[in-house]
Coordinates of C-alpha atoms in Angstrom, one line a residue:
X1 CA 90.7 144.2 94.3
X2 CA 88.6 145.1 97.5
X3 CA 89.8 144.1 101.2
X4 CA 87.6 141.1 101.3
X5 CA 89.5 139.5 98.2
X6 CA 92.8 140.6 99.5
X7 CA 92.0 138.9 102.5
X8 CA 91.0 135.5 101.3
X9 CA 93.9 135.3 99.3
X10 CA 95.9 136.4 102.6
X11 CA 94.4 133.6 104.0
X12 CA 94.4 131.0 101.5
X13 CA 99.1 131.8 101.0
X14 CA 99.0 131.5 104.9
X15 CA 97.7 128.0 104.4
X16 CA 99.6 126.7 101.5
X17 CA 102.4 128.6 103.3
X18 CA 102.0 126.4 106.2
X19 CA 101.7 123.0 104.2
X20 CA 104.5 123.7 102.9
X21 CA 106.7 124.3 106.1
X22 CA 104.7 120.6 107.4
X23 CA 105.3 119.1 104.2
X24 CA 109.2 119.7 104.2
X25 CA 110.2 120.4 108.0
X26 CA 112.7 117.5 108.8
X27 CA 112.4 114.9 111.8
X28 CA 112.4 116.4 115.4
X29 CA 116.4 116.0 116.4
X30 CA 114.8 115.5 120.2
X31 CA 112.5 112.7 119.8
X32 CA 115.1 111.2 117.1
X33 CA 118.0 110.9 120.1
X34 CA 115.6 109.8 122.5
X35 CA 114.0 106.7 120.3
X36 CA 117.9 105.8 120.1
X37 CA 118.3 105.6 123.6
X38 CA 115.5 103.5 124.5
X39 CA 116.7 101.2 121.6
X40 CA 120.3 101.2 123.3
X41 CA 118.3 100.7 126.3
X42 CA 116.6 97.8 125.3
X43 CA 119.1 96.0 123.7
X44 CA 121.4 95.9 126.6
X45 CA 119.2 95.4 129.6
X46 CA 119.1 92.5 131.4
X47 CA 115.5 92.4 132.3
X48 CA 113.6 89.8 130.7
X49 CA 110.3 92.0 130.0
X50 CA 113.1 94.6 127.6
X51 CA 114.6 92.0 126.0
X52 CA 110.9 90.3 125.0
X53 CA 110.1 94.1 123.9
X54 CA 113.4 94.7 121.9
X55 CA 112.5 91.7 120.0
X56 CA 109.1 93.0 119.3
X57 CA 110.1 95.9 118.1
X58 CA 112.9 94.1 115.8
X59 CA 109.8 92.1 114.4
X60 CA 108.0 94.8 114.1
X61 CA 111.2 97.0 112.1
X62 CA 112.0 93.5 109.8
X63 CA 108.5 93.9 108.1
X64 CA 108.5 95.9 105.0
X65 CA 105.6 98.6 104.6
X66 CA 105.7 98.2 100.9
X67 CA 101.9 99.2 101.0
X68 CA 103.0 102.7 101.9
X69 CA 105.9 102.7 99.1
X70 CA 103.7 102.1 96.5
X71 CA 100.9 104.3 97.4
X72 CA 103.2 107.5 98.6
X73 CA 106.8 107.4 96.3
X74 CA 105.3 105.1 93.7
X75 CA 102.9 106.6 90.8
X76 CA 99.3 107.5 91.5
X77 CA 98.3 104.5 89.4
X78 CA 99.8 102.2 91.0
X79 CA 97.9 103.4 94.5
X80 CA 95.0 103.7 92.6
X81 CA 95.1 100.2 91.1
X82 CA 95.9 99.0 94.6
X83 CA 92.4 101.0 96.1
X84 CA 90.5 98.7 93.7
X85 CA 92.1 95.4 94.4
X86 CA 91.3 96.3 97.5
X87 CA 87.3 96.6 97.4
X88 CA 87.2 92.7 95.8
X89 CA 85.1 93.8 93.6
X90 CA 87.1 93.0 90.1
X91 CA 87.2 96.5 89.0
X92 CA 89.6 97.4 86.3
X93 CA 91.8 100.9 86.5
X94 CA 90.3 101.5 82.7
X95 CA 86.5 101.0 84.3
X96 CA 87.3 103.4 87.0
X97 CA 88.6 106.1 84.7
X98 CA 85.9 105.5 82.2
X99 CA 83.3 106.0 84.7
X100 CA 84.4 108.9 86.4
X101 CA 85.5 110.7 82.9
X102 CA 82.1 110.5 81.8
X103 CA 80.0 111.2 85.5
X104 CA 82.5 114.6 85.4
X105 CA 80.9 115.4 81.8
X106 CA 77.3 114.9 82.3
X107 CA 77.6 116.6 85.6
X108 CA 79.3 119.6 83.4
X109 CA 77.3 120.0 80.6
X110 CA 74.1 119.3 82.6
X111 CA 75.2 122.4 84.9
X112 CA 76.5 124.6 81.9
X113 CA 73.2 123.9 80.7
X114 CA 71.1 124.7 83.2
X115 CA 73.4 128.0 84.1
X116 CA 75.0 129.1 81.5
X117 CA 78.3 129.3 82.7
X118 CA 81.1 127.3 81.6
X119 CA 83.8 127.5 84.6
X120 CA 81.0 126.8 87.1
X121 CA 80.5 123.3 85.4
X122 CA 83.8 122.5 84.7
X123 CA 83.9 122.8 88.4
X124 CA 81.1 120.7 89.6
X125 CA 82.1 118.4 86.8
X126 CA 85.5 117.6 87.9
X127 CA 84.4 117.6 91.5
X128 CA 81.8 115.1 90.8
X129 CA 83.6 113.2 88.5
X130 CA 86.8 113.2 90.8
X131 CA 85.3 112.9 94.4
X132 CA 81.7 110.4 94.1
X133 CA 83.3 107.4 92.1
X134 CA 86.7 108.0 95.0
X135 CA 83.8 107.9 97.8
X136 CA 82.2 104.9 96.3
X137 CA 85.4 102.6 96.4
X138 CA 86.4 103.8 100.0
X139 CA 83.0 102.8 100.9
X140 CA 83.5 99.9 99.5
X141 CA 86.9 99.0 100.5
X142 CA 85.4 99.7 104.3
X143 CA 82.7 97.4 103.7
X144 CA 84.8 94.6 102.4
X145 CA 87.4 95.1 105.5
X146 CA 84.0 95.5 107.8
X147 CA 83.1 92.3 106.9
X148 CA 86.6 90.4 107.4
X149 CA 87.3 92.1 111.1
X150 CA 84.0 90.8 112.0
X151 CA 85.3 87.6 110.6
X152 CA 88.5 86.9 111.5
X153 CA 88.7 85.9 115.0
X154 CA 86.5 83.4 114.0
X155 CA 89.7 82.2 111.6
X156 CA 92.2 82.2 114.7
X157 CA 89.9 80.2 116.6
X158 CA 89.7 78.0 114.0
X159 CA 93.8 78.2 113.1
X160 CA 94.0 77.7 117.3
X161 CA 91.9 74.1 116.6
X162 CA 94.1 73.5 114.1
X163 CA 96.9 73.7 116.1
X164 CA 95.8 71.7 119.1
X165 CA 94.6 68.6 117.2
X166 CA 98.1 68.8 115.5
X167 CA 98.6 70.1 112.1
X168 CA 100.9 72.4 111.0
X169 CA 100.3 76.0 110.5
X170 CA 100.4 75.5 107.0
X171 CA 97.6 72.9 106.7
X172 CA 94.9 74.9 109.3
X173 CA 95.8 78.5 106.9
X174 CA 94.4 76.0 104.2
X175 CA 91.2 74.7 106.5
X176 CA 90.8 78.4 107.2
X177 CA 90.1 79.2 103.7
X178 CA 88.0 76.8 102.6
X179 CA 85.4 76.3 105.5
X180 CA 85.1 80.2 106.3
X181 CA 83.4 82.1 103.2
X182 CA 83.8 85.9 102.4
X183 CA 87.0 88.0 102.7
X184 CA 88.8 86.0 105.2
X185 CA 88.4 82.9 103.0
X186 CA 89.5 84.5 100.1
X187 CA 92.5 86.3 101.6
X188 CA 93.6 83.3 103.5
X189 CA 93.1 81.2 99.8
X190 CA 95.3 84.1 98.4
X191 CA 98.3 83.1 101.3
X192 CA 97.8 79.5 100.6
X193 CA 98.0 80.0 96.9
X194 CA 101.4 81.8 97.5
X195 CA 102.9 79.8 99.3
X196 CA 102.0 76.6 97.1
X197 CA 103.8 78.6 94.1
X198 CA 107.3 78.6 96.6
X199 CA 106.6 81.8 98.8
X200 CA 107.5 81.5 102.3
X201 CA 104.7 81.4 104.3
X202 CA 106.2 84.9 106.1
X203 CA 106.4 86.5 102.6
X204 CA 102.9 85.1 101.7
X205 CA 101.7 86.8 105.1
X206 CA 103.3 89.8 104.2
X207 CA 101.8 90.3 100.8
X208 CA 98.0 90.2 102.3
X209 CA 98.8 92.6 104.9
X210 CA 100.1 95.3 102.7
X211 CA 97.3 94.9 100.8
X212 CA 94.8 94.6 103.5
X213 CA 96.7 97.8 105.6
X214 CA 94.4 97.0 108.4
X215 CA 95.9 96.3 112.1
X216 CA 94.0 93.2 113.1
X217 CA 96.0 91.5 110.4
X218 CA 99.2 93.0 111.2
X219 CA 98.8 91.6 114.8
X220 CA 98.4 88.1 113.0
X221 CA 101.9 88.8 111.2
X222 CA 103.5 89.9 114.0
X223 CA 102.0 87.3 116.3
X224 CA 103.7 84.7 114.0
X225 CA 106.6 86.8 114.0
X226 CA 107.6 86.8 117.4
X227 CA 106.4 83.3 117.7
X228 CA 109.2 82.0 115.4
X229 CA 111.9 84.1 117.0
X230 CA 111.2 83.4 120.8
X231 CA 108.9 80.2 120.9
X232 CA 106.3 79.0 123.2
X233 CA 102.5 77.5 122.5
X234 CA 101.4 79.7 119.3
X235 CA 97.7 78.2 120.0
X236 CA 97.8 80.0 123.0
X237 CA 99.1 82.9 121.7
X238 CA 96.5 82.7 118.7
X239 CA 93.8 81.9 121.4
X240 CA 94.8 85.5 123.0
X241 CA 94.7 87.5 120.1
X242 CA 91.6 86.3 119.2
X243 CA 90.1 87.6 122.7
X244 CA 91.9 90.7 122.1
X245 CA 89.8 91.4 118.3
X246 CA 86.7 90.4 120.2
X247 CA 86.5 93.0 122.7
X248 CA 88.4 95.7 120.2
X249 CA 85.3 94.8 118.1
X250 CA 83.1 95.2 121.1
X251 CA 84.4 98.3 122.3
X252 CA 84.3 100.1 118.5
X253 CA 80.8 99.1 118.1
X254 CA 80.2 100.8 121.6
X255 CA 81.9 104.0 120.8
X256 CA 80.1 104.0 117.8
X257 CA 77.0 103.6 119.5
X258 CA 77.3 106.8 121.9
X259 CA 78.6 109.1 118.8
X260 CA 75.8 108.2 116.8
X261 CA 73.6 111.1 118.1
X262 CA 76.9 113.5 117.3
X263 CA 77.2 112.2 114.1
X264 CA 74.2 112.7 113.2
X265 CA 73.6 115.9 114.1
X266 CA 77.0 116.9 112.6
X267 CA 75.3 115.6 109.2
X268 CA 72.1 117.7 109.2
X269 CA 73.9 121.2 110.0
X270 CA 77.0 120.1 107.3
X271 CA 74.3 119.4 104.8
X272 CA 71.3 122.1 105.7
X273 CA 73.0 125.2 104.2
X274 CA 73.3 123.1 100.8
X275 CA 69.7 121.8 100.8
X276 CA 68.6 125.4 101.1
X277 CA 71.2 126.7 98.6
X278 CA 69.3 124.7 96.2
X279 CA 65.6 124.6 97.0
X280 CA 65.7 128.5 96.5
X281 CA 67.7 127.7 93.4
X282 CA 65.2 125.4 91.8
X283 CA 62.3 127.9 93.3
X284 CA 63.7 131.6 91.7
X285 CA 67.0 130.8 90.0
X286 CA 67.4 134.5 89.3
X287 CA 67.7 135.4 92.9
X288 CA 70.4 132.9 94.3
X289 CA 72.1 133.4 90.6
X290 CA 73.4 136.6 91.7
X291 CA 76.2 134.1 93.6
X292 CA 77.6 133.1 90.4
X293 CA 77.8 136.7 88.9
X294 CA 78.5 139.1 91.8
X295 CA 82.3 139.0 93.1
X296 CA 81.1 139.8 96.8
X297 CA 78.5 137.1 96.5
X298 CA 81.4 135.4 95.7
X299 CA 83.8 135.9 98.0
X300 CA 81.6 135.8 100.7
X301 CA 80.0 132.4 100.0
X302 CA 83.7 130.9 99.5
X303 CA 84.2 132.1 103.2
X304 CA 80.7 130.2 104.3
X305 CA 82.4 127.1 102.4
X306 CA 85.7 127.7 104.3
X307 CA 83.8 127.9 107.6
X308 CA 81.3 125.6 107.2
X309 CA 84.6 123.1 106.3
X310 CA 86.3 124.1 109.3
X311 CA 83.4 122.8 111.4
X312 CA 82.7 119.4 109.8
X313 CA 86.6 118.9 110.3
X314 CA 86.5 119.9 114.4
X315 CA 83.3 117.7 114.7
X316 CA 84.4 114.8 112.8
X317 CA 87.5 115.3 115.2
X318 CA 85.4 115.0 118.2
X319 CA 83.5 112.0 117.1
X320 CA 86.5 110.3 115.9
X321 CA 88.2 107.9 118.2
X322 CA 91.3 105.7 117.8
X323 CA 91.1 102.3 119.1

C-alpha cells in the first residue's frame, strides 16, 4: 500500500477510534455532583421562585420519554414504524421497504450497466435505496409538524375561550379538534379519542407528545402539568404560552430569513463539484472513468468527499440556530 492509502486508513481508525471513546465514555462525575446540589438546593429553600422551579423540574422528571426508548434501546423497526406514523401520511413499514428495496436495484443495475462495475452499483444502489426514500419521510414528517406549529397557538387560544366561557378542559380539547382542520385537529381528535376509551387525560397528552417529539407541544404538557400541581388561572397560563409560540414562530422565520443567502450559497458549492463530476462523465466517460479504475484516483477523490463533507458540516453549523 502507498502512503496516501496508509494515511486514509490512519485517518478513517482515528475516527472510529474516537466514536468509540464518545460512544462509551460515562457521565462527567463533576456536572453529575453539581446537578445534585442544585436539586438539594432547590428542594430545601425557602424562597418561593426555587420552590415554583423545583416543582417544574419534578414535572418535568415525572414525564416519561418513551419516544426516545423506543427509537434508541428498542428495535430499528419499531423507530422506523414510529418515523411513518409520524409523516400522517398512512404509510405502511412493508410499503417503505418495498420501495426502497427496489429504488436500490434499479439505481444498481442501471449503474452496473452503464459502467460495468458491479461494487460501484451495489454502492450507489444501497445509498440511493437507503438515503432518498429516508430523506423523503423526514421531509415529510417536517412538513406535517410545519404545518401544526403554525397551527397550534391558534388551538390554545381557542382551549383559552374554552376555558373562560366555562367548560372543562376536557370538552374545549374536543372543540379543538373538530373546528381546527389539519394536524392539530387530528392530533387533538387522537387525545380525545384516548381519553374516551378510559386514558387519563395526562396519559392521553403524553402519548401525542412522544409521538409528535416536538417542544411546542411539550410546553402544552408541561403547562398542564404544573397547572394541576400548584393551581392558578390555566386560561391565563394558556393565554401566555400562546404569546410565547407566536413570537418563537416569529423569531424562527426571521433567522431563517437572514441565513437564507448562507444557505444558499452553502448549496451551490456542496453540489458544484458533483454536477461537474457528471457533465464530463456523460461528455467523455473514458476520461473521468479512470476514477473508478485507478487506486490514486481513488484515494484521492475519497479525500475530496471527506473534505467537501467536512465543509457542508461547518456551514450547516453556522447557519443552524437553536431557538
Amino acid at each position: 500500500m502507498n502512503p496516501m492509502q496508509l494515511a486514509v486508513l490512519g485517518l478513517g481508525f482515528a475516527l472510529v477510534l474516537l466514536m468509540g471513546l464518545a460512544a462509551f465514555a460515562g457521565p462527567n462525575p463533576a456536572r453529575e455532583g453539581n446537578r445534585r446540589l442544585q436539586s438539594l438546593r432547590l428542594r430545601h429553600s425557602d424562597s418561593a421562585k426555587d420552590k415554583v422551579e423545583a416543582q417544574y423540574r419534578k414535572a418535568i422528571a415525572s414525564r416519561m420519554p418513551r419516544t426516545y426508548r423506543v427509537a434508541g434501546s428498542g428495535s430499528r423497526i419499531e423507530a422506523l414504524a414510529l418515523r411513518l406514523h409520524r409523516t400522517g401520511k398512512g404509510w405502511t413499514l412493508s410499503q417503505y421497504l418495498y420501495v426502497s428495496l427496489g429504488l436500490g436495484l434499479t439505481v444498481a443495475l442501471l449503474v452496473f450497466m452503464k459502467t460495468g462495475a458491479a461494487v460501484l452499483g451495489l454502492f450507489i444502489g444501497l445509498f440511493v435505496g437507503a438515503g432518498v426514500p429516508h430523506f423523503l419521510v423526514g421531509r415529510a414528517i417536517n412538513k406535517r409538524l410545519a404545518a401544526f406549529v403554525a397551527r397550534f397557538p391558534d388551538a390554545l387560544e381557542l382551549l383559552v375561550r374554552g376555558l373562560r366561557s366555562g367548560l372543562p378542559i376536557t370538552e374545549t380539547l374536543g372543540i379543538v379538534s373538530s373546528e381546527l382542520p389539519g394536524p392539530v385537529g387530528e392530533e387533538f381528535k387522537a387525545v380525545t379519542d384516548r381519553i374516551k376509551v378510559g386514558k387519563t387525560m395526562e396519559e392521553a397528552l403524553q402519548d401525542t407528545a412522544d409521538r409528535l417529539d416536538m417542544p411546542e407541544f411539550s410546553f402544552f404538557c408541561i403547562t398542564l402539568a404544573i397547572q394541576r400541581e400548584t393551581g392558578g388561572n390555566l386560561a391565563e397560563t394558556l393565554a401566555n404560552l400562546a404569546d410565547v409560540l407566536r413570537k418563537r414562530a416569529q423569531m424562527r422565520l426571521k433567522i431563517k430569513a437572514m441565513s437564507s443567502e448562507a444557505k444558499a450559497s452553502a448549496y451551490i458549492v456542496g453540489a458544484l463539484p458533483f454536477i461537474v463530476f457528471f457533465l464530463i462523465w456523460s461528455i467523455n466517460p473514458g476520461y473521468i472513468g479512470k476514477f473508478f479504475v485507478d487506486q490514486r484516483l481513488m484515494v484521492a477523490g475519497l479525500g475530496g468527499l471527506v473534505w467537501l463533507s467536512l465543509g457542508g458540516f461547518i456551514m450547516a453549523k453556522m447557519v443552524n440556530f437553536e431557538i
